[in-house]
Each structure stands twice: as C-alpha cells, then as structure tokens.
CSV table of C-alpha atoms in Angstrom, one decimal:
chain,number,residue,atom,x,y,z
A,1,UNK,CA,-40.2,-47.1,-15.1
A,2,UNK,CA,-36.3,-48.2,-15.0
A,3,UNK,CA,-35.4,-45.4,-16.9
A,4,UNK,CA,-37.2,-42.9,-15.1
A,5,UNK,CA,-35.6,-44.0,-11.9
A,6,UNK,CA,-32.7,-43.9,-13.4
A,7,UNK,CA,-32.6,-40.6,-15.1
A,8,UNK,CA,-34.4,-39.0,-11.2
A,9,UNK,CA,-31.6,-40.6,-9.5
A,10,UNK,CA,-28.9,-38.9,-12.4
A,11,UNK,CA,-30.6,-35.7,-11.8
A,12,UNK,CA,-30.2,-35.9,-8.0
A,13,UNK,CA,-26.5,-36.8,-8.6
A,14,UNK,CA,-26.3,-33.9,-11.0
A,15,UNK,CA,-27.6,-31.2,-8.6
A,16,UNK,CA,-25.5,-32.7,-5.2
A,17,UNK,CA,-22.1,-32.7,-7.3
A,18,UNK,CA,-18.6,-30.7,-6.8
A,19,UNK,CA,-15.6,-29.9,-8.7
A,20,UNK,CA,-13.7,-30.4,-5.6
A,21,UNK,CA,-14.2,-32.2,-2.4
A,22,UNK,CA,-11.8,-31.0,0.2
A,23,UNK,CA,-11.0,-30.6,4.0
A,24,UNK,CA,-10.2,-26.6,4.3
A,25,UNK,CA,-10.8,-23.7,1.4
A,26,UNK,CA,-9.0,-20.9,1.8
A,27,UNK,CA,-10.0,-17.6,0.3
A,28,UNK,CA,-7.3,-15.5,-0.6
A,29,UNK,CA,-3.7,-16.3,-1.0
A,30,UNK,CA,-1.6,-13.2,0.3
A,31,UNK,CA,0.3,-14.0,3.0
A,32,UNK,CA,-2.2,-14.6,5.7
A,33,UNK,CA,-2.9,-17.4,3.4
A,34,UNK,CA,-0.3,-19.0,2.3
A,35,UNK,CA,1.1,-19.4,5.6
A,36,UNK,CA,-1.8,-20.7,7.0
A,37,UNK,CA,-1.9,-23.2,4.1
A,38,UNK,CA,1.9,-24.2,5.0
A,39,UNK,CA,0.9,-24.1,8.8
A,40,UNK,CA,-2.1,-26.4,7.9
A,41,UNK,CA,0.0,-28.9,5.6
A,42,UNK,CA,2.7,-28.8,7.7
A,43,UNK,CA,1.4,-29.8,10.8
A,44,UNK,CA,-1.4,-32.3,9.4
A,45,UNK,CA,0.4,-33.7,6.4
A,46,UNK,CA,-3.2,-35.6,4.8
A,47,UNK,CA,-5.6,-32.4,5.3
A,48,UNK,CA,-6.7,-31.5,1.4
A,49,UNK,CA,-6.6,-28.3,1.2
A,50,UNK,CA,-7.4,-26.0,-1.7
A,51,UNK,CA,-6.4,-22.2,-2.0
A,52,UNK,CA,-8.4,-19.6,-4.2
A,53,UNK,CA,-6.4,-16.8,-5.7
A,54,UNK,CA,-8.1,-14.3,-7.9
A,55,UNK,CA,-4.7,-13.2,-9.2
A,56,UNK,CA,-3.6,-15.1,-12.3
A,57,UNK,CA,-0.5,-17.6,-12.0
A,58,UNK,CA,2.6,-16.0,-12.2
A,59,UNK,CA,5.3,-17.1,-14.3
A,60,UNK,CA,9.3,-16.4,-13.7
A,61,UNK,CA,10.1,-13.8,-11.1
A,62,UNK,CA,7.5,-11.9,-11.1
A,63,UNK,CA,6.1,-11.6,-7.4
A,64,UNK,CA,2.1,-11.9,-6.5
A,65,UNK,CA,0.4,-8.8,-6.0
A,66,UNK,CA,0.2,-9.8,-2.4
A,67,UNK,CA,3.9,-9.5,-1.7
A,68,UNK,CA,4.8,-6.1,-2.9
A,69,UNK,CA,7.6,-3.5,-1.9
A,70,UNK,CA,6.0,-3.0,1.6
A,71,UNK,CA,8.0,-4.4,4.8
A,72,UNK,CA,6.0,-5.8,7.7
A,73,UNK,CA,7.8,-5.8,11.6
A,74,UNK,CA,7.8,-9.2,13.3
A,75,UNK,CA,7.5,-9.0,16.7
A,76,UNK,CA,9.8,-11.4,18.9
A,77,UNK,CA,6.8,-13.3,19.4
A,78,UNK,CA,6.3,-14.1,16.0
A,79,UNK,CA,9.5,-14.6,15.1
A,80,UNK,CA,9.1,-17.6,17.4
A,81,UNK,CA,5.9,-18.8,16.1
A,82,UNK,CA,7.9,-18.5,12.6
A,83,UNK,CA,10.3,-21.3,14.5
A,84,UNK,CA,7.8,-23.4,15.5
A,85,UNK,CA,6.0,-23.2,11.3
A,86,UNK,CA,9.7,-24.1,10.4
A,87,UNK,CA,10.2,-20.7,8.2
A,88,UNK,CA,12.5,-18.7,10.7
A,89,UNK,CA,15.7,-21.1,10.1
A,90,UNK,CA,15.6,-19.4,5.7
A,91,UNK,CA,14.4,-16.5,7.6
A,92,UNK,CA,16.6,-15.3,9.8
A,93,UNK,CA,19.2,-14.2,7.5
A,94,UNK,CA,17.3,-12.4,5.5
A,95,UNK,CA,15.4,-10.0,8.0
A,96,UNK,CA,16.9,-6.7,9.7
A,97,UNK,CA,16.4,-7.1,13.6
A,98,UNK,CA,15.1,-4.3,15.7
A,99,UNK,CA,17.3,-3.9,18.8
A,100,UNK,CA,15.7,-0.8,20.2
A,101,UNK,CA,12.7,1.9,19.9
A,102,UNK,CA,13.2,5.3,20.2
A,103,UNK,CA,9.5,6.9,20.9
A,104,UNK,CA,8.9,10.7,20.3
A,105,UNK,CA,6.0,13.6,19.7
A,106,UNK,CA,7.6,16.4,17.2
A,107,UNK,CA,7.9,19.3,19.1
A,108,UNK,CA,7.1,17.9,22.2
A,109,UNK,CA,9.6,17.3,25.1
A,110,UNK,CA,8.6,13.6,25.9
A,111,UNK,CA,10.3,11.0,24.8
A,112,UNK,CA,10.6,7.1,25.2
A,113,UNK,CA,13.6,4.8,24.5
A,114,UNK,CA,13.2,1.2,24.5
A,115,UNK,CA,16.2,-0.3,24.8
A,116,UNK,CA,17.3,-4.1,24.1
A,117,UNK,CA,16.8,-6.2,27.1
A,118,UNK,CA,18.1,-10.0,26.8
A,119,UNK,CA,16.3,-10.3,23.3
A,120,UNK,CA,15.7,-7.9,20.5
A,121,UNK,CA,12.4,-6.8,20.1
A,122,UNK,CA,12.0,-8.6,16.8
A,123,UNK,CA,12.8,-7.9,12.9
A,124,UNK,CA,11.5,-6.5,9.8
A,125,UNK,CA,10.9,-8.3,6.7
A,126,UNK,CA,10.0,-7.5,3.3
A,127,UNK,CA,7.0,-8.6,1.3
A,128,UNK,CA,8.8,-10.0,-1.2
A,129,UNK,CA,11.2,-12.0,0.7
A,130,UNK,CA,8.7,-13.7,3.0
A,131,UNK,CA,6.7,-14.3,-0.3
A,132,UNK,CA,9.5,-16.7,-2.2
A,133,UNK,CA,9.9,-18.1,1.1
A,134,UNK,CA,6.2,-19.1,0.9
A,135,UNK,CA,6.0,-20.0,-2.2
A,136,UNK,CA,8.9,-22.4,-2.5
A,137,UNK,CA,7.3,-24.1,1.1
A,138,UNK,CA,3.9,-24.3,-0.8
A,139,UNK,CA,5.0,-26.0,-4.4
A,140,UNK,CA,5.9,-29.4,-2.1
A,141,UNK,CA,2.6,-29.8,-0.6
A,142,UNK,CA,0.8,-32.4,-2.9
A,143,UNK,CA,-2.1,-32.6,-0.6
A,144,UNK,CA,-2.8,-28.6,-2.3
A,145,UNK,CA,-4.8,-27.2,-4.8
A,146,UNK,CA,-4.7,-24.0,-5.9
A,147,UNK,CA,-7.0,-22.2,-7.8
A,148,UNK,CA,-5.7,-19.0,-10.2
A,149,UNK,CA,-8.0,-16.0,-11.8
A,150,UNK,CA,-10.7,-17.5,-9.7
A,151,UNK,CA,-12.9,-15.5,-6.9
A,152,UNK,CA,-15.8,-16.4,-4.8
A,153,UNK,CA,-19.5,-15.9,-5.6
A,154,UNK,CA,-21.3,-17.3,-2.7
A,155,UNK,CA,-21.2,-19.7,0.2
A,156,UNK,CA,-24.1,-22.2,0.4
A,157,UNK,CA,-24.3,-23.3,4.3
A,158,UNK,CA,-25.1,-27.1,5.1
A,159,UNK,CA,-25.2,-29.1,8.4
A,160,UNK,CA,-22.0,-31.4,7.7
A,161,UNK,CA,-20.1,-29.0,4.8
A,162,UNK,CA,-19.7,-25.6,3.2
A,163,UNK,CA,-20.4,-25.2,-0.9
A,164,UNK,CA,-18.1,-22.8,-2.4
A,165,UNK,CA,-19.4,-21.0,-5.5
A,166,UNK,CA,-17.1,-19.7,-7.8
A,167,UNK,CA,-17.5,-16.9,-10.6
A,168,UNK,CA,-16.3,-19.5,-13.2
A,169,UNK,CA,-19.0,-21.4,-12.1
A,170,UNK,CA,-17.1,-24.7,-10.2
A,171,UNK,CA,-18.7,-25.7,-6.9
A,172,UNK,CA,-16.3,-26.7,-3.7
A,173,UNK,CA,-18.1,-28.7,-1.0
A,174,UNK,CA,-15.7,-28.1,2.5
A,175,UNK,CA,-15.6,-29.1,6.2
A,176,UNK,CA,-14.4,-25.5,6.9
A,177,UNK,CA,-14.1,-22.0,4.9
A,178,UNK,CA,-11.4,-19.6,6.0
A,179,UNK,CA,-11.7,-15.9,4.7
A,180,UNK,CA,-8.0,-14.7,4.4
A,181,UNK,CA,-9.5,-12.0,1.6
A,182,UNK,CA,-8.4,-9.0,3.5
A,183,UNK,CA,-10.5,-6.2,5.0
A,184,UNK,CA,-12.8,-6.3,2.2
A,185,UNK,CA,-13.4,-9.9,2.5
A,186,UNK,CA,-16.2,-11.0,0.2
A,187,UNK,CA,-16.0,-14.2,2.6
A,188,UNK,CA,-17.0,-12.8,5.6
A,189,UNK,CA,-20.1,-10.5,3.6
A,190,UNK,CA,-21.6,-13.5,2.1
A,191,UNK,CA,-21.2,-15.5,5.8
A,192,UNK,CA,-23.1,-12.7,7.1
A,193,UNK,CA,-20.2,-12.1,10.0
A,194,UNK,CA,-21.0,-8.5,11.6
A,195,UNK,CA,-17.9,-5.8,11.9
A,196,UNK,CA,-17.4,-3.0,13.5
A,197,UNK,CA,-15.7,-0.2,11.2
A,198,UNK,CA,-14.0,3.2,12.0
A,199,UNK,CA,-12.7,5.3,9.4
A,200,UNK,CA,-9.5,7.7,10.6
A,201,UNK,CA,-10.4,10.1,7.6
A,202,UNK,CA,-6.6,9.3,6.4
A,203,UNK,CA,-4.1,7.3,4.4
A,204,UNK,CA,-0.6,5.4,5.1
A,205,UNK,CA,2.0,6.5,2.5
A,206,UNK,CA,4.7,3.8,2.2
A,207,UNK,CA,8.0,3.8,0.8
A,208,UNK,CA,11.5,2.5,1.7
A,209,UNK,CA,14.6,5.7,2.5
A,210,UNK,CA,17.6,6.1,3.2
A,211,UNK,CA,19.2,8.3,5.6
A,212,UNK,CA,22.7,10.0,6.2
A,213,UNK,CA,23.5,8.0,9.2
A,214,UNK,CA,23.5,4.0,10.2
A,215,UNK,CA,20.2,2.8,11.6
A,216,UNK,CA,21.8,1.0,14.0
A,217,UNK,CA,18.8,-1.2,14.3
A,218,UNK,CA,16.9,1.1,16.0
A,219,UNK,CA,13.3,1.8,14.8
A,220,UNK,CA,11.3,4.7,15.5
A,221,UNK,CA,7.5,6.2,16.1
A,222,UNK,CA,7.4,9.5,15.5
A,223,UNK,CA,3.9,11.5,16.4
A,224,UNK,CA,3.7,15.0,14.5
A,225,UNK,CA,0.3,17.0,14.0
A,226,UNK,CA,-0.3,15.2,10.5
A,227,UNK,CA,-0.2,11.8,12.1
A,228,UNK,CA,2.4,9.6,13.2
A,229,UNK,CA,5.4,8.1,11.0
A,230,UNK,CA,7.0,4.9,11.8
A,231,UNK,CA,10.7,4.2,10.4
A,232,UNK,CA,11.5,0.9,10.4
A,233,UNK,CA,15.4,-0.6,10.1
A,234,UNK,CA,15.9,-3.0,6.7
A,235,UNK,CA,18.5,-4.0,4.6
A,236,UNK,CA,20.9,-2.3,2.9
A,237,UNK,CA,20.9,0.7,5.5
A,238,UNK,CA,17.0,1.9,4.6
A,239,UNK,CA,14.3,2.2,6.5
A,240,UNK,CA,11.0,1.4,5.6
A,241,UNK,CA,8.8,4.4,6.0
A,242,UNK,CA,4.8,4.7,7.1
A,243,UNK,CA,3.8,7.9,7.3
A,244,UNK,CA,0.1,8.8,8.1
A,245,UNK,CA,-1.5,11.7,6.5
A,246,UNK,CA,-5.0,13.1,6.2
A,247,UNK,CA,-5.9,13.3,2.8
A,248,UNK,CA,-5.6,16.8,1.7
A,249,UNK,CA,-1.8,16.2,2.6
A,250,UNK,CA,-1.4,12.9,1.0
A,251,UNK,CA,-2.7,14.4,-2.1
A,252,UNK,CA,0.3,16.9,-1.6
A,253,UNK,CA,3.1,14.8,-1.0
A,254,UNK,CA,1.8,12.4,-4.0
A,255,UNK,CA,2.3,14.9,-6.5
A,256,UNK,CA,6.0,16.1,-5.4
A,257,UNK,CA,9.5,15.4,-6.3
A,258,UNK,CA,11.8,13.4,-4.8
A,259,UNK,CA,13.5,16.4,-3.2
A,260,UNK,CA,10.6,18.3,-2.3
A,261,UNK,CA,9.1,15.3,-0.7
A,262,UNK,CA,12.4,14.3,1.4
A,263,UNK,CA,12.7,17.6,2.5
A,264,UNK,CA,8.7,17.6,3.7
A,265,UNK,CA,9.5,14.4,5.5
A,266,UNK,CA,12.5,16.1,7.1
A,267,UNK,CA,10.7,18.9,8.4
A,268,UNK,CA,7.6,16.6,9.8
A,269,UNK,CA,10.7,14.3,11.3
A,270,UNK,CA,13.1,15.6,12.6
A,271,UNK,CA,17.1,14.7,12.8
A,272,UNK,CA,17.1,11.7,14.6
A,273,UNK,CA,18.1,9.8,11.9
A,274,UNK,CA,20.4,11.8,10.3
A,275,UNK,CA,19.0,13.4,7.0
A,276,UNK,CA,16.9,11.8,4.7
A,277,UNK,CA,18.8,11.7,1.0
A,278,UNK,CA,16.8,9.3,-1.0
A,279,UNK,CA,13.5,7.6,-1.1
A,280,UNK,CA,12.2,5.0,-3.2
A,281,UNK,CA,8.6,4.3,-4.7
A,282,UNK,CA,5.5,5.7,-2.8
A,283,UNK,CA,2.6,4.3,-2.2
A,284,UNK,CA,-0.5,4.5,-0.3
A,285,UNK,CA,-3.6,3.1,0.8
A,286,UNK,CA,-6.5,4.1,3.1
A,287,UNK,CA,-6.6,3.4,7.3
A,288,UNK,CA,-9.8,2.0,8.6
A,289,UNK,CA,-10.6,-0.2,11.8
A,290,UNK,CA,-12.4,-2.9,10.9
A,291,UNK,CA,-13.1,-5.0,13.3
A,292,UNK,CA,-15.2,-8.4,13.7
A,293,UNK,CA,-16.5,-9.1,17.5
A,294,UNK,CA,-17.1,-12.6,16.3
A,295,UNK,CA,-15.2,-14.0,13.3
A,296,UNK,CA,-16.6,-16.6,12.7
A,297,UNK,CA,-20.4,-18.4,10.9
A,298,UNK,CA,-21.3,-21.5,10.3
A,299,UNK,CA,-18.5,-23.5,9.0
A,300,UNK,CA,-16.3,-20.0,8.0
A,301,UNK,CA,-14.2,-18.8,9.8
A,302,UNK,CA,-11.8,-14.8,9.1
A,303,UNK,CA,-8.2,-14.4,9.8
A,304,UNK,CA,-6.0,-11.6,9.1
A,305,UNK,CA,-7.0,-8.5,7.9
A,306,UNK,CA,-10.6,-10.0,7.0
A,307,UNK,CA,-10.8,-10.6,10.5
A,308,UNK,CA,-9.6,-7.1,12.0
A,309,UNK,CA,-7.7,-4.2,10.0
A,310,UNK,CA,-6.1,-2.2,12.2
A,311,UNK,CA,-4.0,1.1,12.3
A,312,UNK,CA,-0.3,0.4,11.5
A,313,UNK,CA,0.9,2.4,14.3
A,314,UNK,CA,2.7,0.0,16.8
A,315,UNK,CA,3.1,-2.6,14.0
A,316,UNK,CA,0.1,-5.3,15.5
A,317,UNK,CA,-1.6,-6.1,12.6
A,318,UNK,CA,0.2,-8.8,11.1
A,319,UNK,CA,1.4,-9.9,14.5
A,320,UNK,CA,-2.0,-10.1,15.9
A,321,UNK,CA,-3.1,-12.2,12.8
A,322,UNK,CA,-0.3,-14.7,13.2
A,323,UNK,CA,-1.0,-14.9,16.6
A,324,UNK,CA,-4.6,-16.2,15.1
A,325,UNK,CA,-2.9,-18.4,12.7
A,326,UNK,CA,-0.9,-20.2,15.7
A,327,UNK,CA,-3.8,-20.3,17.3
A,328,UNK,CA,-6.4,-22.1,14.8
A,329,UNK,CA,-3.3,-24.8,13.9
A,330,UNK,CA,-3.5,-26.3,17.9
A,331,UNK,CA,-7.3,-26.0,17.4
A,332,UNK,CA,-7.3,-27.8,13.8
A,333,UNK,CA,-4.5,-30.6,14.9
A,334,UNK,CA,-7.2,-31.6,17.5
A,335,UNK,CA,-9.8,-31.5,15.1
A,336,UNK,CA,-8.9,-33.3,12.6
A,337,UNK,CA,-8.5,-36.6,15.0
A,338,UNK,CA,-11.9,-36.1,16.6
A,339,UNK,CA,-13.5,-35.5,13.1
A,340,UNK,CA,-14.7,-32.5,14.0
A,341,UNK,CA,-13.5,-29.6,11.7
A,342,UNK,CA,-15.1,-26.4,11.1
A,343,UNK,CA,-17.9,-27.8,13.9
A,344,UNK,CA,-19.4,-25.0,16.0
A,345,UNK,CA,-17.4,-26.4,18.8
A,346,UNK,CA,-14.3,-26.4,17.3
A,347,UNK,CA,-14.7,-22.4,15.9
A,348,UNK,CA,-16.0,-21.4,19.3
A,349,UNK,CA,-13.2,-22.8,21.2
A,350,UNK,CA,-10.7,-21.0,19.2
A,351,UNK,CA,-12.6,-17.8,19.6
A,352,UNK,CA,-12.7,-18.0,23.4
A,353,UNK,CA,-8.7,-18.4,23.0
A,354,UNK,CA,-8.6,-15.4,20.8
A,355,UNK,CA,-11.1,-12.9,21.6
A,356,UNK,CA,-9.2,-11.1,24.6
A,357,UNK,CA,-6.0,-10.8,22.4
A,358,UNK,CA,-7.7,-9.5,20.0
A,359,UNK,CA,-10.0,-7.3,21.9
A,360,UNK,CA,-6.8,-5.9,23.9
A,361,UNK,CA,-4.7,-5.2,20.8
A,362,UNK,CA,-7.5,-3.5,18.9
A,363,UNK,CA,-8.5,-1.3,22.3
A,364,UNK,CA,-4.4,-0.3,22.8
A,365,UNK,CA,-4.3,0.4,19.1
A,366,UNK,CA,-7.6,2.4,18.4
A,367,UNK,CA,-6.3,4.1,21.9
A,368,UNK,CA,-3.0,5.5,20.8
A,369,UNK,CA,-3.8,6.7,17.5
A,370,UNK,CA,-7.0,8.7,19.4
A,371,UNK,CA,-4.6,9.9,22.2
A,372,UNK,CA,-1.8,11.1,19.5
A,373,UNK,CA,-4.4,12.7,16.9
A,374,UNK,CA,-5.7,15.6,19.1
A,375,UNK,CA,-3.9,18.9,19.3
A,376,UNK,CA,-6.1,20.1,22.7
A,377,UNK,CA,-3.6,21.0,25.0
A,378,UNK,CA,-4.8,18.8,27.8
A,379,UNK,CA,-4.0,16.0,25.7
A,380,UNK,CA,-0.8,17.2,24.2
A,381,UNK,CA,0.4,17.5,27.7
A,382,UNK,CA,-1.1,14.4,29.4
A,383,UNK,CA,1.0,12.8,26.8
A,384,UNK,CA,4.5,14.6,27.0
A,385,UNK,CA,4.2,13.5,30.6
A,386,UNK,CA,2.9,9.8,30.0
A,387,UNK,CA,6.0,9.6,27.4
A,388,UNK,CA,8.4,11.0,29.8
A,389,UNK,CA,7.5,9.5,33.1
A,390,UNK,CA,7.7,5.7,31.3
A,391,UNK,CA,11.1,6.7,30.6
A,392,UNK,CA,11.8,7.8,34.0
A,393,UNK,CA,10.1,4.9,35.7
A,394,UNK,CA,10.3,2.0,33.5
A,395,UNK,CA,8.3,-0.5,34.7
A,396,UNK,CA,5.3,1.8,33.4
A,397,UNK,CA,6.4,1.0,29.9
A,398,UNK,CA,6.1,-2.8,30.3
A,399,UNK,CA,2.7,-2.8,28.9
A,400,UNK,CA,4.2,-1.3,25.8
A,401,UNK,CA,7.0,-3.4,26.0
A,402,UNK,CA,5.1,-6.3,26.3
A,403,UNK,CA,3.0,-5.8,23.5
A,404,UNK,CA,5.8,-4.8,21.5
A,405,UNK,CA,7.4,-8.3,21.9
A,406,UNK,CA,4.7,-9.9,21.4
A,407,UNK,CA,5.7,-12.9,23.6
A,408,UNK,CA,2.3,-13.9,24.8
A,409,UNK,CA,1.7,-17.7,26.3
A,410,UNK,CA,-1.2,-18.0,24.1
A,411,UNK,CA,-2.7,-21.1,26.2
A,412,UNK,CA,-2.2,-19.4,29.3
A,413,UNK,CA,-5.8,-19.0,31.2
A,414,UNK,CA,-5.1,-15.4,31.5
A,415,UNK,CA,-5.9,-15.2,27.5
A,416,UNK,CA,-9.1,-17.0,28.0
C-alpha cells in the first residue's frame, strides 16, 4: 500500500513538473525582445526571466538574424524613452539625427518642409548597431535565461501560471507570456488573440545609397504612383532607402543592375538629393496591417510587430512598439510588488493605457498610405492642396509634427 502511494504521488510529481520555473517568457529575441528583457531586468533587478530564440547561438561577430542591414528612425520620443532604459548615453554617438523633413508627391506641386524647431525630430539607427548594444546589456543580467534553436509548440493556460511547450520537448511554467515573435507570432495563434489583417498587395525594398550631395540630416517621404519611398540620413553620408513597390515592379527592380536600378530610383525620385551613385544590398519583404484590437489572453500578452505590423511609411512601427514596451515596464514595476503579474488586472490596465495610441497611429498610418495610393484626380488634388496649405499655415501640420516626434505623455488621461 506504501509503495503504491508512493509511486501515485511520483506520478503526480512527474506530470506537474517544468524544466524552468520563471517570472516572464519571452518569445522571440529580435529587438522588441531583447530590450524588453533589458527594460524588464533593468528596472526589477530579481524578476527571472527567460528568453526563447529559435535562432541558434551565435559565435564571434556574426550578428543575429534579427539585427540585419536594415536601419530603423527613432522618433524624439523614443530617443527619450532610450534615456530613461539607460541605452541612449552608448547610443547617441552612434545614430545619425534627423534635423528636418522635407515631404513631397512626384509630380505634384505640393510640398511640406518640416523644419527643426528647438529639438530634432529624432535619429536613425542601424540594426546592427542597436543589436551589440543589446547584447552586451543582456550578457550581465544573471537573473536570464536564454534559450537557442528553440521555438514554441503550445501554451497550456492555468489559473495562477502559463506552461510553455517547446518543440524539444522542455516545459516552462510562467506568471506571464509575452509574444515578441513578430507578425507571424505563433504566440499570439496558439493564445487564440484575434487580428485584424490588410494586405497592400505590395513589398518594401530596402537598401542603404548614397547620393551626390550631403544629407544634411534631412530625411525625406517621397509619394510617386508606385508607392512612396522614404530616404532616411545615416552614417557615412547614405541614406537608408524604403521604397514601396507592387509586386510586378519589385520583381523588376530585383533582377537589375546596380546602374539600371539607381537610375530607376532616380527617375521615380527625383533630384532632391542630388543623384543617386551607389547602392548597397537589396532586400525585401511583404507590407501587411496586422493589427490586434486586443493584445492580450490569459496570462499572454503581444508587443511589437506580433502586436500590430504596420506600413513603414511615417516610420511608427518601431516607435509605437517602444511606446508599448515603456508602457508594460510602469505596469510590471507595480506588479511585481502587489504579486500580481500577468493577472487579468494587470494586462487590462495596460491595454486601457495603450489602446488609443495604438488605435490613433494605426488609423493615421492605414490613412496615408490609402490617401497616397489612388491616382483619381480628386484625390491627387485634395492632396497637393492638403500638402501645400500645411506648409503655408503651419499649425495644420502639428498633428504630423506631433506624431512625428513622438513625444507623447504616455500617463496623461488624454491617452486613456
């Protein structure tokens, strides 16, 4: 009778237990999470938290997949928050700041110049820069784990804790999942969180250029008939280029020269930054809205682009998402000393924090790609005069502006 009690109460221990017992998991460890893992560890020094990475564990200089050759623009905003996650002081050297915007349709008459005001709109940093930055912060956090070559299976909900299954069969029991897995996020399917999708039927090509003339630190949007390309200042006199294309044209411009494809760009463009004499690697990817109206499940919660993925005109995405990160670190501080992480309470608080910034920078987004992709006349004209009487009158830029900056009081009751 000893022995069966003893082997039932084995077997109960058996199908209860974890590899790993920890506060937070974080799904994904691009750059939406690893600085939410420094924000988190930075801010609450005993949370354990573990990070999954399906990528395998680099060795020497080689830089994770997450933190490629693309360059992301920081809005003033989040160059702050950068401040207050103590990143901006190695930062700030190493970023090209963007002191005006100069905003134009090809072919059109209307134009908009954003000049610098008391502060500079923001900066542009590369991928691969912000990663070493990261991952020199993250190898002095002993309270992390991380996980390489690994990827979620499923998430088993329970009233007090999350269970994380993982393809190489290890079992993580949490207080809170965060989905960080971008806009394909296996976290938020297997949560079961809704999302709203809209496909723009076209790509982003990427690469960095160079042009005949100084950039001055002045960025531009340019809106043209085969979608709108945004140059924006980095080091070493380039821009970084993100050029929209439906995909009959992207297919085109893959497939040309160097030469041929400058002087495409050149005719789409324009001269406003001098001539374009050499470009670098391309690369593209797809451009879909995806947008949550409700990140969040029991005990998961999505940030970043497994939250929303948005259109790269007007830079938001990344700005929006560390707006989010910010955000869940005030929400999570609080937590943590009333015991009450990943509780509904604490995931629907954030939300109702969040959900107008989000909602607002999705709707101005969505907006402005829509108003700049027809070629009906009304609209083509409505928006020659829209561009020119902002820069004739310019208090009916400061939405723009404002957004632009991205210098939101994020606790302000105007946001709830």
């Amino acid at each position: 009778m000893k022995l069966k009690r003893l082997w039932r109460v084995k077997s109960m221990q058996k199908k209860h237990s974890f590899d790993f017992d920890v506060d937070i998991v974080i799904v994904g460890a691009g750059m939406s999470g690893c600085l939410l893992a420094h924000a988190l560890l930075m801010n609450i020094p005993k949370l354990n938290v573990l990070l999954i990475d399906n990528n395998p564990q680099l060795i020497g200089t080689t830089m994770h997949p997450g933190f490629d050759a693309r360059s992301i623009a920081l809005s003033a905003g989040s160059c702050d928050i950068l401040d207050a996650l103590g990143l901006w002081h190695t930062l700030k050297n190493k970023v090209t700041h963007i002191e005006d915007i100069h905003i134009f349709e090809r072919g059109g008459w209307g134009m908009l110049d954003l000049p610098r005001q008391k502060d500079v709109f923001g900066a542009v940093v590369e991928l691969q820069v912000m990663g070493k930055v990261l991952a020199d912060k993250l190898k002095g956090y002993a309270q992390l784990t991380r996980l390489y070559s690994v990827s979620l299976t499923s998430l088993e909900p329970h009233r007090e804790h999350i269970y994380c299954h993982l393809q190489n069969g290890q079992k993580i029991r949490a207080k809170l999942c965060i989905g960080a897995d971008g806009e394909s996020s296996v976290t938020r399917q297997y949560a079961g969180i809704d999302t709203q999708s809209i496909d723009y039927a076209s790509s982003a090509l990427i690469a960095n250029v160079r042009c005949s003339e100084e950039h001055k630190n002045r960025a531009f949007e340019c809106f043209t008939r085969s979608g709108p390309i945004a140059l924006l200042p980095i080091s070493d006199e380039r821009y970084a280029l993100v050029w929209s294309l439906k995909k009959d044209a992207l297919e085109a411009m893959e497939i040309l020269s160097d030469d041929d494809f400058l002087n495409m760009l050149q005719k789409a463009f324009g001269y406003r930054a001098g001539r374009f004499i050499e470009v670098e690697s391309r690369h593209s990817y797809a451009l879909k809205l995806i947008h949550s109206p409700s990140p969040f499940a029991h005990r998961v919660l999505c940030i970043g682009n497994a939250a929303q993925s948005l259109h790269p005109v007007m830079g938001q995405g990344f700005n929006l998402g560390l707006r989010d990160v910010y955000q869940l670190i005030t929400d999570m501080t609080s937590a943590y000393k009333n015991g009450t992480i990943g509780s509904f309470t604490m995931l629907n608080k954030y939300w109702c924090l969040r959900k107008k910034d989000q909602n607002r920078t999705v709707l101005m987004t969505h907006s402005v790609v829509t108003l700049f992709s027809s070629d009906a006349w009304p609209l083509v004209l409505g928006r020659n005069i829209a561009l020119q009487a902002m820069s004739c009158f310019p208090v009916l830029a400061e939405p723009i502006v404002r957004q632009a900056r991205g210098q939101f009081n994020l606790f302000a009751k105007e946001n709830i």
